[in-house]
Coordinates of C-alpha atoms and ligand atoms in Angstrom, one line a residue:
Chain A
M1 CA 50.6 127.1 318.4
S2 CA 47.3 129.0 318.4
L3 CA 44.8 128.1 315.7
L4 CA 42.6 131.2 316.1
E5 CA 43.5 134.5 317.6
L6 CA 41.3 137.4 318.0
R7 CA 43.5 140.4 318.4
N8 CA 41.8 143.5 320.0
I9 CA 38.5 143.0 317.9
S10 CA 35.8 145.5 318.3
M11 CA 32.5 145.7 316.7
D12 CA 30.0 148.6 316.6
F13 CA 26.1 148.4 315.6
G14 CA 25.6 152.1 314.9
G15 CA 26.0 153.5 318.5
L16 CA 26.2 150.1 320.1
R17 CA 29.6 148.6 320.8
A18 CA 28.9 144.9 320.8
I19 CA 32.3 143.7 321.1
D20 CA 34.8 145.8 323.1
S21 CA 38.7 145.2 322.4
L22 CA 38.4 141.2 322.8
S23 CA 41.4 139.3 322.5
L24 CA 41.7 135.5 322.8
S25 CA 43.4 132.5 321.4
I26 CA 42.6 128.8 320.7
D27 CA 45.3 126.2 320.6
E28 CA 45.1 123.4 318.1
G29 CA 43.1 120.4 319.5
Q30 CA 41.5 122.3 322.6
I31 CA 38.0 123.1 323.4
L32 CA 37.5 126.9 324.3
G33 CA 34.1 127.7 325.9
L34 CA 32.8 131.2 325.6
I35 CA 30.2 132.2 328.1
G36 CA 28.5 135.4 329.2
P37 CA 25.0 136.7 330.0
N38 CA 22.4 137.3 327.4
G39 CA 23.5 140.2 324.8
A40 CA 27.1 139.9 326.2
G41 CA 28.1 139.6 322.4
K42 CA 29.1 135.9 322.0
S43 CA 27.1 135.5 318.9
T44 CA 28.6 138.8 317.2
A45 CA 32.0 137.4 318.2
F46 CA 31.3 134.3 316.2
N47 CA 29.8 136.1 313.3
C48 CA 33.1 138.3 313.2
V49 CA 35.3 135.2 313.2
A50 CA 32.9 133.5 310.5
G51 CA 33.1 136.5 308.2
V52 CA 29.4 137.5 308.5
Y53 CA 30.5 141.0 310.0
R54 CA 33.9 142.8 309.4
P55 CA 34.9 143.8 313.1
T56 CA 35.2 147.8 313.3
S57 CA 38.6 147.2 314.4
G58 CA 41.2 144.7 315.4
E59 CA 42.5 141.6 313.6
I60 CA 41.4 137.9 313.4
W61 CA 44.1 135.4 312.4
F62 CA 43.3 131.6 311.7
D63 CA 46.0 129.1 311.0
G64 CA 48.8 131.5 310.4
A65 CA 46.8 134.1 308.3
N66 CA 45.2 137.3 308.6
I67 CA 41.5 136.7 308.0
T68 CA 40.0 139.8 309.1
G69 CA 37.2 140.7 306.7
A70 CA 37.2 137.5 304.6
K71 CA 34.2 136.2 303.2
P72 CA 32.4 133.2 305.1
W73 CA 32.6 130.9 302.0
D74 CA 36.3 131.4 301.9
L75 CA 36.6 131.0 305.3
C76 CA 34.6 127.6 305.3
R77 CA 37.0 126.4 302.4
A78 CA 40.1 127.5 304.7
G79 CA 38.7 125.0 307.3
L80 CA 36.5 127.2 309.5
A81 CA 33.1 126.1 310.0
R82 CA 29.9 127.2 312.1
T83 CA 26.7 126.3 313.5
F84 CA 23.9 129.1 314.0
Q85 CA 22.3 129.5 317.2
I86 CA 19.2 129.9 315.4
V87 CA 19.2 126.7 313.3
K88 CA 19.0 127.3 309.6
P89 CA 18.1 123.9 308.0
F90 CA 17.5 123.7 304.2
A91 CA 13.9 123.0 305.4
S92 CA 12.5 121.3 302.1
K93 CA 15.4 118.9 301.7
T94 CA 16.4 115.8 303.5
V95 CA 18.9 115.5 306.1
L96 CA 21.2 113.5 303.2
Y97 CA 20.9 116.6 301.0
N98 CA 21.8 119.1 304.0
V99 CA 24.9 117.5 304.8
M100 CA 25.8 116.9 301.2
V101 CA 25.8 121.0 300.6
G102 CA 28.6 120.8 303.2
A103 CA 30.4 117.9 301.6
F104 CA 30.4 119.8 298.3
A105 CA 33.2 122.3 300.0
R106 CA 35.8 119.4 299.6
T107 CA 34.6 117.7 296.4
D108 CA 33.0 118.4 293.1
K109 CA 31.8 115.1 292.6
T110 CA 28.3 114.1 293.7
D111 CA 29.1 110.5 294.6
E112 CA 32.0 111.7 296.8
A113 CA 29.9 114.3 298.5
E114 CA 27.3 111.4 299.2
A115 CA 30.0 109.3 300.7
I116 CA 31.4 112.0 302.9
A117 CA 28.0 112.9 303.9
L118 CA 27.0 109.3 304.9
D119 CA 30.1 109.1 306.8
I120 CA 29.4 112.0 309.0
L121 CA 25.8 111.1 309.6
K122 CA 26.9 107.7 310.6
S123 CA 29.4 108.9 313.2
L124 CA 26.8 111.4 314.6
H125 CA 24.2 108.6 314.7
L126 CA 21.8 110.6 312.3
D127 CA 22.2 107.9 309.3
H128 CA 18.7 106.3 310.0
K129 CA 17.0 109.5 309.5
K130 CA 18.9 110.5 306.1
D131 CA 16.0 110.5 304.0
F132 CA 13.8 112.6 306.4
K133 CA 12.9 116.1 305.5
S134 CA 15.2 118.4 307.7
G135 CA 12.2 120.7 308.2
A136 CA 10.4 117.6 310.2
L137 CA 13.2 117.2 312.5
T138 CA 13.0 117.5 316.1
I139 CA 14.9 120.4 317.9
A140 CA 17.6 118.1 319.2
D141 CA 17.8 116.5 315.7
R142 CA 18.2 119.7 314.1
K143 CA 20.8 121.0 316.2
R144 CA 22.7 117.5 315.3
L145 CA 22.1 118.3 311.5
E146 CA 23.6 121.7 312.2
I147 CA 26.8 120.0 313.4
A148 CA 26.9 117.3 310.8
R149 CA 26.5 119.8 307.9
A150 CA 29.4 121.7 309.3
M151 CA 31.5 118.7 309.9
A152 CA 31.0 117.6 306.3
T153 CA 33.1 120.8 305.2
K154 CA 36.0 118.9 307.1
P155 CA 36.8 121.7 309.3
K156 CA 40.0 122.5 311.4
L157 CA 37.9 124.8 313.8
L158 CA 34.2 124.5 314.5
L159 CA 32.2 127.2 316.1
L160 CA 29.2 125.9 318.0
D161 CA 26.9 128.5 319.0
E162 CA 24.4 127.1 321.7
V163 CA 23.9 123.8 320.3
M164 CA 22.4 122.5 323.5
A165 CA 19.9 125.2 324.1
G166 CA 16.3 123.8 324.3
L167 CA 17.6 120.2 324.6
R168 CA 16.3 117.8 327.4
P169 CA 18.9 116.8 329.9
T170 CA 19.1 113.0 328.2
E171 CA 19.7 115.1 325.0
V172 CA 22.4 117.2 326.5
D173 CA 24.4 114.0 327.7
E174 CA 24.1 112.7 324.1
M175 CA 25.2 116.2 322.5
I176 CA 28.4 116.0 325.1
D177 CA 29.2 112.6 323.2
V178 CA 28.8 114.3 320.0
F179 CA 31.4 117.1 321.2
R180 CA 33.8 114.4 322.4
T181 CA 33.4 112.7 319.0
V182 CA 34.1 115.7 317.2
R183 CA 37.0 116.7 319.3
D184 CA 38.4 113.2 318.9
S185 CA 38.4 113.3 315.1
G186 CA 40.9 116.1 315.3
V187 CA 38.7 119.2 315.1
T188 CA 39.3 122.2 317.5
I189 CA 36.3 123.6 319.0
F190 CA 35.1 127.1 320.0
V191 CA 31.8 126.7 321.8
I192 CA 29.1 129.1 323.3
E193 CA 26.9 127.5 325.7
H194 CA 24.5 128.6 328.5
I195 CA 24.3 125.3 330.1
M196 CA 26.9 125.3 332.9
R197 CA 27.2 121.5 333.6
A198 CA 28.3 120.9 329.8
I199 CA 30.4 123.4 329.5
M200 CA 32.0 122.8 332.7
A201 CA 32.6 119.4 331.6
L202 CA 33.8 120.1 328.1
S203 CA 36.0 122.9 328.0
D204 CA 39.7 122.8 328.4
E205 CA 39.6 126.7 328.6
L206 CA 36.9 129.2 329.7
V207 CA 36.5 133.1 328.4
V208 CA 33.7 134.9 330.1
I209 CA 32.5 138.3 328.3
Q210 CA 30.1 140.9 329.5
F211 CA 29.0 143.9 327.8
G212 CA 31.3 142.7 324.9
R213 CA 34.3 142.9 327.2
K214 CA 36.3 140.1 328.5
I215 CA 35.8 139.8 332.2
S216 CA 37.6 136.5 333.2
E217 CA 39.5 133.7 331.5
G218 CA 41.3 130.4 332.6
K219 CA 40.5 126.9 333.6
P220 CA 36.7 126.3 334.2
E221 CA 37.2 125.7 338.1
A222 CA 39.2 128.9 338.4
V223 CA 36.6 130.8 336.2
A224 CA 33.5 129.3 338.3
K225 CA 35.2 131.1 341.5
D226 CA 36.0 134.4 340.0
E227 CA 34.1 137.3 341.7
N228 CA 33.7 139.1 338.4
V229 CA 32.0 136.3 336.8
I230 CA 29.5 135.5 339.7
K231 CA 28.8 139.2 339.9
A232 CA 28.1 139.3 336.2
Y233 CA 25.8 136.1 336.4
L234 CA 24.0 136.9 339.7
G235 CA 24.4 140.4 340.7
D236 CA 26.7 142.3 343.4
E237 CA 24.7 141.1 346.4
Y238 CA 25.6 137.5 345.7
V239 CA 29.4 138.1 346.2
A240 CA 30.5 136.4 349.4
S241 CA 31.7 139.0 351.9
Chain B
M1 CA 8.9 95.2 287.6
T2 CA 11.1 97.6 289.9
P3 CA 10.1 101.3 290.3
Q4 CA 13.2 102.1 288.5
S5 CA 12.5 100.2 285.4
F6 CA 8.6 101.6 285.6
K7 CA 9.9 105.0 285.5
K8 CA 12.2 104.2 282.4
T9 CA 9.4 102.5 280.8
G10 CA 7.2 105.4 281.4
L11 CA 9.7 107.9 280.0
A12 CA 10.6 105.9 277.0
L13 CA 7.0 105.6 275.9
L14 CA 6.6 109.5 276.5
V15 CA 9.6 110.3 274.2
L16 CA 8.6 107.7 271.5
T17 CA 5.2 109.1 271.5
A18 CA 6.5 112.6 271.0
L19 CA 8.7 111.1 268.3
A20 CA 5.9 109.4 266.6
L21 CA 3.2 112.2 266.8
P22 CA 4.0 113.9 263.6
L23 CA 3.3 110.6 261.7
I24 CA -0.2 110.3 263.1
L25 CA -1.1 114.0 263.1
R26 CA -0.6 115.4 259.8
S27 CA -2.5 118.7 260.2
P28 CA 0.1 121.5 260.3
T29 CA -2.3 123.6 262.7
Y30 CA -2.1 120.9 265.3
L31 CA 1.9 120.6 264.7
H32 CA 2.0 124.4 265.0
I33 CA 0.2 124.3 268.2
L34 CA 2.5 121.5 269.6
I35 CA 5.6 123.3 268.6
M36 CA 4.4 126.3 270.4
L37 CA 3.9 124.3 273.5
Y38 CA 7.4 122.5 273.3
L39 CA 9.0 125.8 272.7
Y40 CA 7.2 127.5 275.9
A41 CA 8.1 124.5 277.7
Y42 CA 11.4 125.1 276.6
M43 CA 11.5 128.6 277.8
T44 CA 10.2 127.9 280.9
T45 CA 12.6 125.1 281.7
T46 CA 15.5 127.4 281.0
W47 CA 13.9 130.1 283.2
N48 CA 13.5 127.6 285.9
L49 CA 17.2 127.2 286.1
V50 CA 17.3 130.8 287.8
G51 CA 13.8 131.2 289.1
G52 CA 13.3 127.6 290.4
F53 CA 16.5 126.5 291.6
A54 CA 18.1 129.7 292.6
G55 CA 14.9 130.9 294.4
V56 CA 14.6 134.0 292.7
L57 CA 11.9 135.5 290.5
P58 CA 13.3 136.7 287.0
L59 CA 10.4 138.6 285.5
G60 CA 12.3 139.9 282.3
H61 CA 13.5 136.7 280.7
S62 CA 12.1 137.9 277.1
V63 CA 15.2 140.1 277.0
F64 CA 16.9 136.9 276.5
V65 CA 14.4 135.6 273.9
G66 CA 14.7 139.0 272.1
I67 CA 18.4 139.1 271.9
G68 CA 18.5 135.6 270.4
A69 CA 15.8 136.6 268.0
Y70 CA 17.4 139.9 267.1
T71 CA 21.1 138.6 266.8
S72 CA 20.5 135.6 264.3
T73 CA 18.0 137.8 262.2
V74 CA 20.3 140.8 262.0
L75 CA 23.3 138.4 261.1
W76 CA 21.2 136.5 258.6
L77 CA 19.6 139.6 256.9
Q78 CA 22.6 141.8 256.7
W79 CA 25.4 139.2 256.1
G80 CA 24.1 136.0 255.4
I81 CA 25.3 134.4 258.2
S82 CA 23.3 131.1 258.9
P83 CA 21.0 131.4 261.7
W84 CA 22.6 128.4 263.4
I85 CA 25.6 130.2 263.9
G86 CA 23.6 133.4 264.7
M87 CA 21.7 131.3 267.4
L88 CA 25.1 130.4 269.2
V89 CA 26.3 134.1 269.0
G90 CA 23.0 135.4 270.4
G91 CA 23.3 132.9 273.2
C92 CA 26.7 134.3 274.2
L93 CA 25.4 137.6 273.8
A94 CA 22.5 137.2 276.1
G95 CA 24.8 135.2 278.6
F96 CA 27.0 138.3 278.4
V97 CA 24.1 140.7 279.2
A98 CA 22.9 138.3 282.0
Y99 CA 26.2 138.5 283.9
L100 CA 26.0 142.5 283.5
I101 CA 22.5 142.4 284.9
G102 CA 22.7 139.7 287.4
K103 CA 26.0 140.7 288.9
P104 CA 24.4 143.8 290.7
T105 CA 20.8 142.5 291.0
L106 CA 21.3 139.1 292.1
K107 CA 22.5 140.5 295.5
M108 CA 19.2 142.1 295.8
R109 CA 16.3 140.3 297.8
G110 CA 13.3 138.8 296.2
A111 CA 10.9 141.7 295.1
Y112 CA 13.9 144.0 294.1
F113 CA 15.2 141.4 291.7
A114 CA 12.1 140.7 289.9
L115 CA 11.3 144.7 289.7
A116 CA 15.1 145.3 288.2
T117 CA 14.5 142.5 285.7
M118 CA 11.1 143.9 284.6
A119 CA 12.7 147.4 284.1
F120 CA 15.5 146.1 282.4
V121 CA 13.1 144.4 279.3
E122 CA 11.1 147.7 279.3
G123 CA 14.2 149.7 279.0
V124 CA 15.5 147.3 276.1
R125 CA 12.1 147.5 274.2
V126 CA 11.8 151.1 274.5
I127 CA 15.2 151.4 273.1
V128 CA 14.6 149.0 270.3
E129 CA 11.3 150.6 269.2
N130 CA 13.2 153.8 269.0
V131 CA 16.1 153.2 267.1
D132 CA 16.1 152.2 263.3
Q133 CA 19.9 151.8 263.3
L134 CA 22.2 150.6 266.1
G135 CA 25.6 151.0 265.0
P136 CA 25.8 149.1 262.0
F137 CA 23.0 146.8 262.8
K138 CA 19.5 147.8 261.2
L139 CA 16.8 147.0 263.8
N140 CA 13.9 149.0 262.1
G141 CA 12.4 150.2 265.1
P142 CA 8.8 149.2 266.0
R143 CA 8.2 147.7 262.6
G144 CA 10.6 145.0 263.3
L145 CA 12.5 142.6 260.9
N146 CA 11.1 140.5 258.1
I147 CA 12.9 137.4 257.1
P148 CA 12.3 136.8 253.4
P149 CA 10.8 133.3 253.1
L150 CA 12.4 130.8 250.8
P151 CA 10.4 130.3 247.5
A152 CA 7.3 128.1 248.3
G153 CA 7.9 124.4 248.8
E154 CA 11.4 124.9 249.3
G155 CA 13.6 124.2 252.6
S156 CA 17.2 124.7 253.7
L157 CA 19.0 123.6 256.8
L158 CA 21.5 126.2 256.6
A159 CA 19.0 129.0 256.1
F160 CA 16.9 127.3 259.1
Q161 CA 13.7 127.4 257.0
F162 CA 11.7 124.3 256.1
A163 CA 8.9 123.8 253.7
T164 CA 6.7 121.7 256.3
K165 CA 6.3 121.8 260.0
E166 CA 8.0 118.4 260.8
P167 CA 11.6 119.7 260.8
Y168 CA 10.6 122.6 263.3
Y169 CA 8.8 120.1 265.5
Y170 CA 11.9 117.8 265.8
I171 CA 14.3 120.4 266.5
I172 CA 12.3 122.0 269.2
L173 CA 11.5 118.4 270.6
F174 CA 15.3 117.7 270.7
M175 CA 15.8 121.3 272.2
L176 CA 13.5 120.8 275.0
M177 CA 14.6 117.1 276.0
G178 CA 18.3 118.4 275.7
V179 CA 17.6 121.2 278.3
V180 CA 15.3 118.8 280.7
Y181 CA 18.3 116.5 280.6
L182 CA 20.9 119.3 281.4
T183 CA 18.2 120.5 284.1
W184 CA 18.1 117.0 285.7
R185 CA 21.9 116.8 285.5
L186 CA 22.4 120.3 287.3
S187 CA 20.0 119.4 289.8
R188 CA 22.3 116.3 290.8
S189 CA 25.3 118.5 290.7
K190 CA 27.3 120.6 292.9
L191 CA 25.9 123.6 291.3
G192 CA 22.5 122.4 291.8
Y193 CA 22.9 121.9 295.3
S194 CA 24.6 125.0 295.9
L195 CA 21.6 126.9 294.1
S196 CA 18.9 125.2 295.9
A197 CA 20.8 125.7 299.4
G198 CA 21.6 129.3 298.6
G199 CA 18.2 130.0 297.4
E200 CA 16.5 128.4 300.7
E201 CA 19.0 129.9 303.4
P202 CA 21.6 132.0 302.0
E203 CA 23.4 132.4 305.2
A204 CA 23.7 128.9 305.9
A205 CA 24.7 128.2 302.6
E206 CA 27.6 130.6 302.8
A207 CA 28.7 129.2 306.0
L208 CA 29.0 126.0 304.0
G209 CA 31.3 127.2 301.6
V210 CA 28.8 128.4 299.0
N211 CA 29.5 131.6 297.0
V212 CA 25.6 132.2 296.8
A213 CA 25.8 135.3 294.7
K214 CA 28.5 133.5 292.2
C215 CA 26.2 130.5 291.9
K216 CA 23.0 132.5 291.0
V217 CA 25.1 134.8 288.5
T218 CA 26.3 131.4 287.0
A219 CA 22.8 129.7 286.7
M220 CA 21.3 133.2 285.3
V221 CA 24.1 133.1 282.6
L222 CA 23.6 129.6 281.6
S223 CA 19.7 130.3 281.6
A224 CA 20.0 133.5 279.4
F225 CA 22.3 131.4 276.9
L226 CA 19.8 128.8 276.7
T227 CA 16.8 131.0 276.6
A228 CA 18.4 133.0 273.8
L229 CA 18.3 129.9 271.6
A230 CA 14.6 129.9 271.8
G231 CA 14.5 133.3 270.4
T232 CA 16.3 132.2 267.3
F233 CA 14.0 129.4 266.7
L234 CA 10.9 131.7 267.4
A235 CA 12.2 134.0 264.8
Q236 CA 13.0 131.3 262.1
M237 CA 9.3 129.7 262.8
T238 CA 7.5 133.0 262.5
L239 CA 9.7 134.8 260.1
F240 CA 8.8 138.2 261.6
I241 CA 9.9 139.6 264.8
Y242 CA 9.1 143.0 266.2
P243 CA 9.8 144.6 269.6
K244 CA 6.1 143.9 271.0
S245 CA 6.4 140.1 269.9
V246 CA 9.8 139.1 271.7
L247 CA 10.8 141.8 274.1
T248 CA 7.6 142.2 276.1
L249 CA 6.7 141.7 279.6
D250 CA 3.7 139.6 278.4
L251 CA 6.0 136.9 277.4
S252 CA 8.1 137.2 280.5
F253 CA 5.1 137.1 282.6
E254 CA 3.7 134.1 280.8
L255 CA 7.0 132.0 281.5
A256 CA 6.7 132.9 285.1
F257 CA 2.9 132.1 285.4
I258 CA 3.8 128.5 283.6
A259 CA 6.7 127.8 286.0
L260 CA 4.3 128.8 289.2
I261 CA 1.5 126.8 288.1
G262 CA 3.4 123.7 286.7
G263 CA 5.8 123.7 289.8
R264 CA 8.7 126.0 290.3
G265 CA 12.1 124.2 290.7
S266 CA 11.0 120.9 289.6
L267 CA 11.8 119.0 286.2
A268 CA 8.2 118.3 285.0
G269 CA 6.7 121.5 286.1
P270 CA 7.5 123.7 283.3
I271 CA 6.0 120.7 280.9
I272 CA 3.1 120.3 282.8
G273 CA 2.6 124.0 283.0
A274 CA 3.0 124.6 279.2
L275 CA 0.5 121.8 278.8
M276 CA -1.9 123.2 280.8
L277 CA -1.7 127.0 280.1
R278 CA -0.8 127.1 276.2
P279 CA -4.0 126.2 275.2
V280 CA -5.7 128.9 277.5
T281 CA -3.3 131.6 276.0
E282 CA -3.9 130.1 272.4
F283 CA -7.7 130.1 272.5
S284 CA -7.9 133.5 274.3
R285 CA -5.7 134.8 271.7
I286 CA -7.8 133.5 268.9
Y287 CA -11.4 134.2 270.5
L288 CA -11.0 137.3 272.8
S289 CA -7.9 139.3 271.5
A290 CA -10.1 141.4 269.4
T291 CA -12.2 142.4 272.2
L292 CA -10.2 142.0 275.2
P293 CA -6.6 142.1 274.3
G294 CA -4.2 140.9 277.1
M295 CA -7.1 138.6 278.5
H296 CA -4.8 135.6 278.4
L297 CA -2.6 137.1 281.2
I298 CA -5.9 137.8 283.2
L299 CA -6.9 134.3 282.8
L300 CA -3.5 133.0 283.7
G301 CA -3.6 135.1 286.7
V302 CA -6.9 133.6 287.9
I303 CA -5.5 130.1 287.4
L304 CA -2.4 130.9 289.1
I305 CA -4.4 132.2 292.3
V306 CA -6.4 129.0 292.4
V307 CA -3.5 126.8 292.0
M308 CA -1.7 128.6 294.7
L309 CA -4.3 128.4 297.3
Y310 CA -4.8 124.6 296.8
Q311 CA -1.3 123.6 295.6
P312 CA 1.2 126.4 296.8
R313 CA 4.2 124.2 295.2
G314 CA 2.4 123.8 291.8
L315 CA 0.7 121.2 290.0
S316 CA 3.7 118.7 289.5
E317 CA 3.4 117.9 293.2
P318 CA 0.1 116.4 293.2
L319 CA 0.7 114.6 289.9
T320 CA 3.9 113.1 291.0
R321 CA 2.2 111.7 294.1
L322 CA -0.5 110.2 291.8
F323 CA 2.4 109.0 289.6
N324 CA 4.0 107.1 292.5
R325 CA 0.8 105.6 293.7
L326 CA 0.4 104.3 290.3
Q327 CA 4.0 103.0 290.4
D328 CA 3.3 101.5 293.7
R329 CA 0.3 99.5 292.7
I330 CA 1.8 98.3 289.3
C331 CA 4.8 97.4 290.8
S332 CA 3.6 95.5 293.8
T333 CA 1.0 93.8 291.8
K334 CA 3.6 92.3 289.5
T335 CA 5.8 91.1 292.3
G336 CA 2.7 89.8 294.2
G337 CA 1.9 87.8 291.2
A338 CA 5.3 86.3 291.1
K339 CA 5.1 84.8 294.5
Ligands
ATP1 N1 23.0 143.0 313.4 C1 22.9 143.6 314.4 N2 22.6 144.8 314.4 C2 22.5 145.7 315.7 N3 22.7 145.1 316.9 C3 23.1 144.0 317.1 C4 23.2 143.0 316.0 N4 23.4 141.7 316.3 C5 23.6 141.7 317.5 N5 23.4 142.9 318.1 C6 23.3 143.6 319.5 O1 24.6 143.1 319.9 C7 24.6 142.7 321.2 C8 25.1 141.4 321.5 O2 24.7 140.4 320.7 P1 24.6 139.0 320.5 O3 23.6 138.3 319.8 O4 26.1 138.7 320.1 O5 24.7 138.4 322.1 P2 24.9 137.0 322.7 O6 26.0 137.2 323.7 O7 25.1 135.9 321.6 O8 23.5 136.8 323.4 P3 22.7 135.4 323.7 O9 23.2 134.7 324.8 O10 21.2 135.8 324.0 O11 22.8 134.7 322.3 C9 23.1 143.0 321.9 O12 22.9 144.0 322.4 C10 22.3 142.9 320.2 O13 21.1 143.3 320.4
MG2 MG1 24.1 134.4 321.0

């Protein structure tokens, strides 16, 4: 059964159509990768799913319910969490505080929230930095904190927007491990990523979009050979003749 | 001595000193100054619930002071209802008004919210100054309301009037301790976390399940309710209220000044701020009000600029650091001695 389904989503900003009749679905337990050139509309698609924008047309279904136009905080409580491409830590607060804000989505008690947060931090190997001010973290740790906060809300589906951008190769490897940890804990993952090595290794399925339109989908190996995809990334002249 | 017990001892000493002060300071003038200091610390602490934690800048909190003062006074003068009951009624009314203003304005960003709250106080003041009678309620326009004092030397708990300053001192001291405790509890609760998060990064907070606008409205209602209680206290202290005394931007600004200089969003900030700034206001009112009315706001403004230049997060931060250093020194010498 699919956990998330986009049915013919379109999103207009004034005259600009950022998403054009996009349809896709994610099965429970899967990792679905979303790729495409810069400005293709990937983050916009996430923002529609997460309730930041209401799509101009089309429907979004999550966990058997129509969630088109639902508010971000209600979606979070329904089990849909996300990270931001440009990280948004509560910079004046500690790492633990940041994660506890997420944990409060599942409990009203402060000590329970703290316990949940510490658990998550431990599983993501961030617990030794729990008392650091989040504004003082390295970029890799900030990205990790984004994931930890989202995980603290106990999601069924996690939307990850370029959490590997700006990381060094060793940090990318660590992040791949983080993804696996998250997936093994039973969370379905919808991920945007530019780093091909990572997305190829991780995804069960890939969707490629360009100018807001889907140009290819399928298993990573098949997508990598798709002419449309090669054209979109490298230009017409690179297509093998 | 552990840091924990050091803090507790310090706090206990502070509270005991405050409780014992009237036994030492017998002069009504000094007690009056302290009462006003506590009152401002109280109002700034309640302001801080919105202005500090929710990350917005309310510049119209005097409207809640005014609602509290007018409600209890009108109920007492016209129907003989005890100001203690009036205090609660005024608080609820202020909370309701805060809901009505907060609902549409708290969605606005920064400066717009500040301007909207300012405009609201001015609007209410102009209305009250121009009506003598509002429905069944006598407001007496710009002349305000006098509470007839009890015969000299008499006091009555029910009438919220006392022959000496001491009862007022203890009432406002307990009110202040109450809201400080409440703020402390709040800052460690789900609502506190949600407010701080929503104030700092609203979009991220919403993605983490926080209905930011709703939390801000809740904080605003709570803050208004508590602020209005101070209005009743002020009315019973002075026995005379008029629009320019309780419904002015002066008062609204002063609370914001005290909070910003003391340390916005911190527990000690409003108290430190009131301790530093009340004397400035009192002295400029006494010595300069005839020649330069409104001088205290200019002085506060200058102090604010200087503090913001050197301590943008207010005075509570360097003072906390100082306190921590002292604590480290004392705690470590004690354990060092034991070895
Ligand atoms: N709030 C907005 N208002 C107007 N235009 C927008 C808005 N958000 C995105 N766009 C436009 O929509 C298009 C898609 O942007 P989007 O951020 O979704 O791309 P992306 O695929 O995430 O790109 P990148 O890989 O650079 O992150 C771009 O042309 C962008 O300028
Ligand atoms: Mg993007």
